mmCIF file of C-alpha atoms and ligand atoms in Angstrom:
data_model
loop_
_atom_site.group_PDB
_atom_site.id
_atom_site.type_symbol
_atom_site.label_atom_id
_atom_site.label_comp_id
_atom_site.label_asym_id
_atom_site.label_seq_id
_atom_site.Cartn_x
_atom_site.Cartn_y
_atom_site.Cartn_z
ATOM 1 C CA MET A 24 -36.734 24.734 15.001
ATOM 2 C CA ALA A 25 -35.663 28.184 16.178
ATOM 3 C CA HIS A 26 -36.643 27.421 19.774
ATOM 4 C CA THR A 27 -34.106 24.562 20.074
ATOM 5 C CA ALA A 28 -31.124 26.787 20.716
ATOM 6 C CA ALA A 29 -28.356 24.511 19.437
ATOM 7 C CA ALA A 30 -24.882 25.433 20.572
ATOM 8 C CA PRO A 31 -22.929 26.744 17.589
ATOM 9 C CA ALA A 32 -20.540 24.128 16.254
ATOM 10 C CA PRO A 33 -16.902 24.871 17.040
ATOM 11 C CA LEU A 34 -15.084 26.370 14.061
ATOM 12 C CA SER A 35 -11.974 24.291 14.598
ATOM 13 C CA SER A 36 -12.102 20.647 15.583
ATOM 14 C CA PRO A 37 -10.879 19.914 19.092
ATOM 15 C CA ALA A 38 -7.502 18.250 19.362
ATOM 16 C CA VAL A 39 -7.733 14.496 18.875
ATOM 17 C CA THR A 40 -6.820 12.247 21.787
ATOM 18 C CA LYS A 41 -3.684 10.197 21.331
ATOM 19 C CA LEU A 42 -3.950 6.431 21.615
ATOM 20 C CA PRO A 43 -1.329 5.135 24.055
ATOM 21 C CA ILE A 44 1.376 3.057 22.356
ATOM 22 C CA ARG A 45 0.821 0.460 25.096
ATOM 23 C CA ALA A 46 -2.704 -0.117 23.752
ATOM 24 C CA ILE A 47 -1.484 -0.409 20.155
ATOM 25 C CA LEU A 48 1.460 -2.765 20.726
ATOM 26 C CA PRO A 49 -0.435 -6.030 21.380
ATOM 27 C CA TRP A 50 -2.529 -5.556 18.246
ATOM 28 C CA ALA A 51 0.526 -4.590 16.207
ATOM 29 C CA ALA A 52 2.502 -7.573 17.480
ATOM 30 C CA PHE A 53 -0.137 -10.122 16.545
ATOM 31 C CA PHE A 54 -2.132 -8.645 13.658
ATOM 32 C CA GLY A 55 0.742 -6.652 12.195
ATOM 33 C CA LEU A 56 2.690 -9.887 11.897
ATOM 34 C CA LEU A 57 -0.315 -11.727 10.490
ATOM 35 C CA MET A 58 -0.746 -9.026 7.824
ATOM 36 C CA LEU A 59 2.957 -9.306 6.900
ATOM 37 C CA VAL A 60 2.554 -13.075 6.476
ATOM 38 C CA LEU A 61 -0.392 -12.436 4.130
ATOM 39 C CA LEU A 62 1.715 -9.962 2.149
ATOM 40 C CA TYR A 63 4.494 -12.539 1.926
ATOM 41 C CA PHE A 64 2.096 -15.078 0.419
ATOM 42 C CA VAL A 65 0.820 -12.572 -2.152
ATOM 43 C CA GLY A 66 4.207 -11.064 -2.962
ATOM 44 C CA ALA A 67 6.904 -13.687 -2.601
ATOM 45 C CA GLU A 68 5.879 -17.271 -1.695
ATOM 46 C CA GLN A 69 7.126 -19.937 -4.105
ATOM 47 C CA GLY A 70 9.355 -17.412 -5.806
ATOM 48 C CA ALA A 71 12.666 -16.759 -4.092
ATOM 49 C CA THR A 72 11.585 -18.782 -1.038
ATOM 50 C CA SER A 73 8.999 -21.517 -0.516
ATOM 51 C CA LEU A 74 7.203 -22.404 2.707
ATOM 52 C CA LEU A 75 4.799 -24.686 0.863
ATOM 53 C CA SER A 76 5.855 -27.173 -1.799
ATOM 54 C CA GLY A 77 4.711 -26.888 -5.388
ATOM 55 C CA ALA A 78 3.751 -23.741 -7.276
ATOM 56 C CA GLY A 79 0.016 -23.514 -6.563
ATOM 57 C CA VAL A 80 0.153 -20.310 -4.497
ATOM 58 C CA HIS A 81 2.491 -18.626 -6.987
ATOM 59 C CA GLU A 82 0.306 -19.614 -9.921
ATOM 60 C CA TRP A 83 -2.904 -18.521 -8.197
ATOM 61 C CA VAL A 84 -1.757 -14.992 -7.236
ATOM 62 C CA HIS A 85 0.536 -14.677 -10.270
ATOM 63 C CA ASP A 86 -1.143 -11.793 -12.137
ATOM 64 C CA GLY A 87 -1.640 -9.788 -8.964
ATOM 65 C CA ARG A 88 1.987 -10.304 -8.002
ATOM 66 C CA HIS A 89 3.162 -8.789 -11.295
ATOM 67 C CA LEU A 90 0.641 -5.925 -11.305
ATOM 68 C CA LEU A 91 1.124 -4.938 -7.661
ATOM 69 C CA GLY A 92 4.821 -4.497 -8.417
ATOM 70 C CA PHE A 93 6.373 -7.571 -6.820
ATOM 71 C CA PRO A 94 9.211 -9.373 -8.600
ATOM 72 C CA CYS A 95 8.165 -12.480 -10.497
ATOM 73 C CA HIS A 96 9.381 -14.091 -13.684
ATOM 74 C CA MET B 27 -11.257 1.273 26.295
ATOM 75 C CA ASN B 28 -8.205 2.379 24.290
ATOM 76 C CA SER B 29 -7.529 -1.207 23.309
ATOM 77 C CA ALA B 30 -11.101 -1.509 22.040
ATOM 78 C CA THR B 31 -10.601 1.659 19.988
ATOM 79 C CA VAL B 32 -7.454 0.197 18.418
ATOM 80 C CA ARG B 33 -9.348 -2.988 17.620
ATOM 81 C CA THR B 34 -12.188 -1.023 16.011
ATOM 82 C CA LEU B 35 -9.737 1.003 13.923
ATOM 83 C CA LEU B 36 -7.822 -2.140 12.918
ATOM 84 C CA VAL B 37 -11.017 -3.848 11.744
ATOM 85 C CA ARG B 38 -12.117 -0.728 9.874
ATOM 86 C CA GLY B 39 -8.687 -0.403 8.282
ATOM 87 C CA MET B 40 -8.927 -3.960 7.002
ATOM 88 C CA LEU B 41 -12.456 -3.337 5.697
ATOM 89 C CA ALA B 42 -11.373 -0.105 4.015
ATOM 90 C CA GLY B 43 -8.427 -1.982 2.493
ATOM 91 C CA LEU B 44 -10.771 -4.701 1.259
ATOM 92 C CA ALA B 45 -13.065 -2.134 -0.368
ATOM 93 C CA ALA B 46 -10.086 -0.311 -1.894
ATOM 94 C CA GLY B 47 -8.804 -3.676 -3.110
ATOM 95 C CA LEU B 48 -12.102 -4.313 -4.846
ATOM 96 C CA LEU B 49 -11.775 -1.061 -6.811
ATOM 97 C CA ALA B 50 -8.104 -1.782 -7.550
ATOM 98 C CA PHE B 51 -9.021 -5.265 -8.778
ATOM 99 C CA GLY B 52 -11.525 -3.754 -11.222
ATOM 100 C CA LEU B 53 -8.886 -1.402 -12.576
ATOM 101 C CA ALA B 54 -6.259 -4.156 -12.670
ATOM 102 C CA TYR B 55 -8.592 -6.370 -14.671
ATOM 103 C CA LEU B 56 -9.350 -3.578 -17.128
ATOM 104 C CA ILE B 57 -5.952 -1.933 -17.664
ATOM 105 C CA GLY B 58 -3.486 -4.437 -16.185
ATOM 106 C CA GLU B 59 -4.435 -7.739 -17.770
ATOM 107 C CA PRO B 60 -3.646 -6.682 -21.376
ATOM 108 C CA GLY B 61 -0.012 -6.131 -20.325
ATOM 109 C CA VAL B 62 0.182 -9.472 -18.513
ATOM 110 C CA ASN B 63 -1.213 -11.239 -21.575
ATOM 111 C CA ALA B 64 1.165 -9.404 -23.928
ATOM 112 C CA GLY B 65 4.116 -10.400 -21.725
ATOM 113 C CA ILE B 66 3.025 -14.035 -21.736
ATOM 114 C CA ALA B 67 2.563 -13.890 -25.523
ATOM 115 C CA TYR B 68 6.133 -12.569 -25.907
ATOM 116 C CA GLU B 69 7.361 -15.321 -23.619
ATOM 117 C CA ASP B 70 5.541 -18.050 -25.535
ATOM 118 C CA ALA B 71 7.010 -16.809 -28.796
ATOM 119 C CA HIS B 72 10.565 -16.936 -27.430
ATOM 120 C CA THR B 73 10.683 -20.125 -25.430
ATOM 121 C CA HIS B 74 10.396 -23.688 -26.579
ATOM 122 C CA GLU B 75 9.683 -25.320 -23.268
ATOM 123 C CA HIS B 76 6.024 -25.264 -22.358
ATOM 124 C CA GLU B 77 5.225 -25.999 -18.758
ATOM 125 C CA MET B 78 1.989 -27.641 -17.775
ATOM 126 C CA GLU B 79 -0.523 -25.034 -16.602
ATOM 127 C CA LEU B 80 -1.423 -25.443 -12.935
ATOM 128 C CA VAL B 81 -3.915 -22.607 -13.029
ATOM 129 C CA SER B 82 -5.528 -21.575 -16.311
ATOM 130 C CA ARG B 83 -5.087 -18.038 -17.631
ATOM 131 C CA ALA B 84 -8.843 -17.493 -17.296
ATOM 132 C CA VAL B 85 -8.656 -18.212 -13.552
ATOM 133 C CA GLN B 86 -5.384 -16.336 -13.037
ATOM 134 C CA SER B 87 -6.810 -13.174 -14.593
ATOM 135 C CA THR B 88 -10.065 -13.245 -12.602
ATOM 136 C CA GLY B 89 -10.244 -15.217 -9.345
ATOM 137 C CA GLY B 90 -6.476 -15.332 -8.921
ATOM 138 C CA LEU B 91 -6.011 -11.616 -9.558
ATOM 139 C CA ALA B 92 -8.947 -10.816 -7.246
ATOM 140 C CA THR B 93 -7.483 -12.977 -4.456
ATOM 141 C CA ALA B 94 -4.096 -11.292 -4.706
ATOM 142 C CA VAL B 95 -5.386 -7.714 -4.809
ATOM 143 C CA LEU B 96 -8.040 -8.218 -2.103
ATOM 144 C CA VAL B 97 -5.628 -9.952 0.288
ATOM 145 C CA PHE B 98 -3.032 -7.259 -0.423
ATOM 146 C CA GLY B 99 -5.592 -4.485 0.204
ATOM 147 C CA THR B 100 -6.832 -6.041 3.443
ATOM 148 C CA ALA B 101 -3.327 -6.648 4.766
ATOM 149 C CA VAL B 102 -1.917 -3.206 3.969
ATOM 150 C CA GLY B 103 -5.172 -1.689 5.250
ATOM 151 C CA GLY B 104 -4.657 -3.368 8.615
ATOM 152 C CA ILE B 105 -1.034 -2.253 8.852
ATOM 153 C CA ALA B 106 -1.938 1.289 7.777
ATOM 154 C CA ALA B 107 -4.649 1.376 10.463
ATOM 155 C CA LEU B 108 -2.044 0.467 13.097
ATOM 156 C CA ALA B 109 0.224 3.224 11.751
ATOM 157 C CA PHE B 110 -2.780 5.569 11.940
ATOM 158 C CA CYS B 111 -3.268 4.664 15.619
ATOM 159 C CA CYS B 112 0.366 5.637 16.294
ATOM 160 C CA ALA B 113 0.232 8.828 14.230
ATOM 161 C CA LEU B 114 -3.115 10.181 15.469
ATOM 162 C CA GLY B 115 -2.484 13.327 17.494
ATOM 163 C CA ARG B 116 1.289 12.885 17.261
ATOM 164 C CA ILE B 117 2.125 14.434 13.896
ATOM 165 C CA GLY B 118 0.554 17.856 14.302
ATOM 166 C CA ARG B 119 -2.961 19.173 14.634
ATOM 167 C CA PHE B 120 -4.640 16.850 12.160
ATOM 168 C CA GLY B 121 -8.056 15.282 12.692
ATOM 169 C CA ALA B 122 -8.926 11.675 11.943
ATOM 170 C CA ARG B 123 -9.656 12.131 8.247
ATOM 171 C CA ALA B 124 -6.580 14.252 7.553
ATOM 172 C CA THR B 125 -4.391 11.780 9.468
ATOM 173 C CA ALA B 126 -5.873 8.903 7.449
ATOM 174 C CA ALA B 127 -5.152 10.780 4.216
ATOM 175 C CA LEU B 128 -1.563 11.479 5.301
ATOM 176 C CA ILE B 129 -1.034 7.840 6.263
ATOM 177 C CA ALA B 130 -2.406 6.693 2.892
ATOM 178 C CA VAL B 131 -0.193 9.088 0.926
ATOM 179 C CA SER B 132 2.882 8.200 3.012
ATOM 180 C CA ALA B 133 2.226 4.489 2.604
ATOM 181 C CA PHE B 134 1.768 4.829 -1.156
ATOM 182 C CA VAL B 135 5.034 6.755 -1.444
ATOM 183 C CA THR B 136 7.155 4.585 0.857
ATOM 184 C CA VAL B 137 5.717 1.117 0.197
ATOM 185 C CA TYR B 138 5.177 1.484 -3.536
ATOM 186 C CA LEU B 139 6.249 4.676 -5.340
ATOM 187 C CA VAL B 140 9.861 5.054 -4.150
ATOM 188 C CA PRO B 141 10.703 1.321 -4.473
ATOM 189 C CA PHE B 142 8.993 1.420 -7.906
ATOM 190 C CA LEU B 143 11.315 4.224 -9.063
ATOM 191 C CA LYS B 144 14.314 1.988 -8.442
ATOM 192 C CA TYR B 145 12.777 -1.432 -9.125
ATOM 193 C CA PRO B 146 9.681 -0.893 -11.302
ATOM 194 C CA ALA B 147 6.978 -3.493 -11.881
ATOM 195 C CA ASN B 148 7.708 -5.849 -14.762
ATOM 196 C CA PRO B 149 5.365 -7.821 -17.007
ATOM 197 C CA PRO B 150 5.878 -11.578 -17.470
ATOM 198 C CA GLY B 151 8.744 -12.459 -19.785
ATOM 199 C CA SER B 152 10.760 -9.283 -19.154
ATOM 200 C CA ASN B 153 13.014 -10.680 -16.399
ATOM 201 C CA GLU B 154 15.418 -13.571 -16.091
ATOM 202 C CA PRO B 155 13.736 -16.264 -13.969
ATOM 203 C CA ASP B 156 17.070 -17.228 -12.359
ATOM 204 C CA THR B 157 17.550 -13.835 -10.710
ATOM 205 C CA ILE B 158 14.317 -14.018 -8.680
ATOM 206 C CA GLY B 159 16.241 -14.404 -5.403
ATOM 207 C CA LYS B 160 18.301 -11.269 -5.937
ATOM 208 C CA ARG B 161 15.351 -9.253 -7.246
ATOM 209 C CA THR B 162 13.114 -10.272 -4.337
ATOM 210 C CA ALA B 163 15.754 -9.346 -1.757
ATOM 211 C CA LEU B 164 16.398 -5.978 -3.431
ATOM 212 C CA TYR B 165 12.713 -5.096 -3.776
ATOM 213 C CA PHE B 166 11.689 -6.020 -0.230
ATOM 214 C CA GLY B 167 14.897 -4.453 1.092
ATOM 215 C CA MET B 168 14.058 -1.229 -0.758
ATOM 216 C CA ILE B 169 10.539 -1.193 0.756
ATOM 217 C CA ALA B 170 11.884 -1.793 4.276
ATOM 218 C CA LEU B 171 14.555 0.880 3.849
ATOM 219 C CA THR B 172 12.112 3.476 2.475
ATOM 220 C CA VAL B 173 9.581 2.857 5.258
ATOM 221 C CA LEU B 174 12.293 3.083 7.930
ATOM 222 C CA VAL B 175 13.755 6.292 6.474
ATOM 223 C CA GLY B 176 10.220 7.701 6.203
ATOM 224 C CA VAL B 177 9.397 6.923 9.838
ATOM 225 C CA GLY B 178 12.766 8.342 10.844
ATOM 226 C CA ALA B 179 12.073 11.550 8.915
ATOM 227 C CA VAL B 180 8.742 11.979 10.728
ATOM 228 C CA ILE B 181 10.351 11.440 14.143
ATOM 229 C CA VAL B 182 13.179 13.884 13.380
ATOM 230 C CA GLY B 183 10.652 16.358 11.966
ATOM 231 C CA ARG B 184 8.670 16.310 15.217
ATOM 232 C CA ARG B 185 11.836 17.051 17.189
ATOM 233 C CA LEU B 186 12.784 19.928 14.888
ATOM 234 C CA ALA B 187 9.276 21.420 14.927
ATOM 235 C CA GLY B 188 9.699 22.719 18.470
ATOM 236 C CA ARG B 189 12.759 24.737 17.572
ATOM 237 C CA PHE B 190 12.263 25.723 13.921
ATOM 238 C CA GLY B 191 8.489 25.661 13.487
ATOM 239 C CA ASN B 192 6.304 23.193 11.605
ATOM 240 C CA TRP B 193 6.992 24.484 8.102
ATOM 241 C CA ASN B 194 10.785 24.507 8.334
ATOM 242 C CA ALA B 195 10.851 21.202 10.207
ATOM 243 C CA THR B 196 8.706 19.555 7.529
ATOM 244 C CA LEU B 197 10.926 20.924 4.746
ATOM 245 C CA ALA B 198 14.093 19.825 6.529
ATOM 246 C CA SER B 199 12.896 16.288 7.222
ATOM 247 C CA ALA B 200 11.540 15.933 3.663
ATOM 248 C CA ALA B 201 14.910 17.043 2.295
ATOM 249 C CA GLY B 202 16.655 14.573 4.600
ATOM 250 C CA PHE B 203 14.341 11.788 3.428
ATOM 251 C CA LEU B 204 15.046 12.567 -0.225
ATOM 252 C CA ALA B 205 18.805 12.786 0.337
ATOM 253 C CA VAL B 206 19.022 9.398 2.074
ATOM 254 C CA ILE B 207 16.778 7.764 -0.544
ATOM 255 C CA ALA B 208 18.756 9.261 -3.423
ATOM 256 C CA LEU B 209 21.970 7.989 -1.867
ATOM 257 C CA ALA B 210 20.509 4.502 -1.412
ATOM 258 C CA MET B 211 19.255 4.463 -4.997
ATOM 259 C CA ALA B 212 22.654 5.475 -6.275
ATOM 260 C CA PHE B 213 24.433 2.678 -4.449
ATOM 261 C CA LEU B 214 21.929 -0.190 -4.691
ATOM 262 C CA PRO B 215 22.495 -2.445 -7.717
ATOM 263 C CA ALA B 216 20.313 -1.863 -10.773
ATOM 264 C CA VAL B 217 18.139 -4.553 -12.315
ATOM 265 C CA ASN B 218 18.133 -4.171 -16.097
ATOM 266 C CA GLU B 219 17.082 -7.492 -17.566
ATOM 267 C CA THR B 220 14.526 -6.474 -20.178
ATOM 268 C CA PRO B 221 15.282 -8.425 -23.398
ATOM 269 C CA LYS B 222 16.378 -6.209 -26.304
ATOM 270 C CA ASP B 223 13.309 -7.054 -28.390
ATOM 271 C CA PHE B 224 10.718 -6.892 -25.602
ATOM 272 C CA PRO B 225 7.976 -4.508 -26.842
ATOM 273 C CA ALA B 226 8.592 -1.107 -25.228
ATOM 274 C CA THR B 227 4.914 -0.135 -25.330
ATOM 275 C CA VAL B 228 3.973 -3.256 -23.369
ATOM 276 C CA LEU B 229 6.587 -2.476 -20.726
ATOM 277 C CA TRP B 230 5.545 1.176 -20.441
ATOM 278 C CA GLN B 231 1.815 0.463 -20.326
ATOM 279 C CA PHE B 232 2.278 -2.355 -17.837
ATOM 280 C CA ARG B 233 4.231 -0.078 -15.497
ATOM 281 C CA LEU B 234 1.694 2.752 -15.853
ATOM 282 C CA ALA B 235 -1.086 0.272 -15.105
ATOM 283 C CA SER B 236 0.734 -0.950 -11.998
ATOM 284 C CA LEU B 237 1.217 2.645 -10.834
ATOM 285 C CA GLY B 238 -2.444 3.418 -11.473
ATOM 286 C CA ILE B 239 -3.648 0.329 -9.606
ATOM 287 C CA GLN B 240 -1.583 1.172 -6.516
ATOM 288 C CA ALA B 241 -2.530 4.865 -6.680
ATOM 289 C CA LEU B 242 -6.231 3.969 -6.827
ATOM 290 C CA LEU B 243 -5.891 1.452 -4.005
ATOM 291 C CA TRP B 244 -4.221 3.931 -1.651
ATOM 292 C CA THR B 245 -6.447 6.862 -2.597
ATOM 293 C CA ALA B 246 -9.574 4.792 -2.010
ATOM 294 C CA PHE B 247 -8.140 3.467 1.240
ATOM 295 C CA GLY B 248 -7.357 6.971 2.504
ATOM 296 C CA VAL B 249 -10.835 8.269 1.741
ATOM 297 C CA ILE B 250 -12.790 5.238 2.994
ATOM 298 C CA PHE B 251 -10.688 4.684 6.103
ATOM 299 C CA GLY B 252 -10.777 8.410 6.911
ATOM 300 C CA PHE B 253 -14.568 8.289 6.847
ATOM 301 C CA LEU B 254 -14.747 5.126 8.983
ATOM 302 C CA ALA B 255 -12.080 6.249 11.459
ATOM 303 C CA GLU B 256 -13.721 9.636 11.955
ATOM 304 C CA ARG B 257 -16.994 7.937 12.845
ATOM 305 C CA ALA B 258 -15.274 5.402 15.093
ATOM 306 C CA LEU B 259 -13.505 8.108 17.069
ATOM 307 C CA ARG B 260 -16.595 10.306 17.494
ATOM 308 C CA PRO B 261 -19.483 7.980 18.164
ATOM 309 C CA HIS B 262 -21.585 10.720 19.770
ATOM 310 C CA ALA B 263 -20.828 13.496 17.309
ATOM 311 C CA PRO B 264 -23.935 15.264 16.012
ATOM 312 C CA HIS B 265 -25.300 14.036 12.715
ATOM 313 C CA PRO B 266 -23.742 15.969 9.788
ATOM 314 C CA GLY B 267 -27.212 17.286 8.900
ATOM 315 C CA GLN B 268 -27.379 19.163 12.186
ATOM 316 C CA ALA B 269 -24.406 21.274 11.217
ATOM 317 C CA ALA B 270 -26.781 23.128 8.917
ATOM 318 C CA GLU B 271 -28.485 24.598 12.000
ATOM 319 C CA LEU B 272 -25.740 27.147 12.480
ATOM 320 C CA PRO B 273 -27.205 30.594 12.960
ATOM 321 C CA THR B 274 -27.298 32.253 9.572
ATOM 322 C CA PRO B 275 -26.448 35.936 9.334
ATOM 323 C CA ALA B 276 -29.572 37.985 8.753
HETATM 324 ZN ZN1 LIG C 317 5.368 -14.211 -13.327
#
């Protein structure tokens, strides 16, 4: 393979390109919020506040809620 | 083009979070469930009212626990990926993998570790059920405060770096972060509800397990997401094997 004169790899990685905040915002606004709603259902729903009636969600995620550090009973 | 990159990173962050969640679930099942069961046993021995079980313990400790940890991992993975998009190239000369590692460590510290030091995880039966409103507000408030102070410290650190250099700016903003957090911890109300005869070993082991589960989740996320993000940002980079073709000194 000596004849394929490969350019030596740069010793330090080139500076990474920044992603414009404008490009991030729409994703953050929609998916960031969606992720927070998911976290609410794992960490708090049917505890201090209830969006759904009953205790099904609380009971289902109960062990994870305790072990992930969220307040429970 | 940039928007597509953000989307790719977001999806990969969620996948990395899912994979990290899978590992964390395994650990939670192995070292976390004994503490949950011991707490419930204490509770059963001290209460006379027995509520009807909606979800059996067998399901709670397997499918229920998996649901919670996997959804948590996916959700925090997505949010961490968005934070990564903002931080990339803006917090110093770090590449994709180093930035992912820094984001994972920062998230672990601000979302879990610091709030845990003030309001640690508690096994079932070691809190008063009636105070759930106050405890929820304090815990989520502590997370929000720590994340905000952390982001603020990074922004201030970047400003200071120009004048005082990276090392001094990092030290100064870290000291500022610690000072504000210490002040908040001193003034926020304590939650000390553990019953006098609650087994201390159960409490200690439960909290260690919780710490271990979160540490594993964030470590795995940092490593896996760093790998995926690096590949996403350099689609045409030479295969790692080709790096071996560097001219070797004779
Ligand atoms: Zn509980």
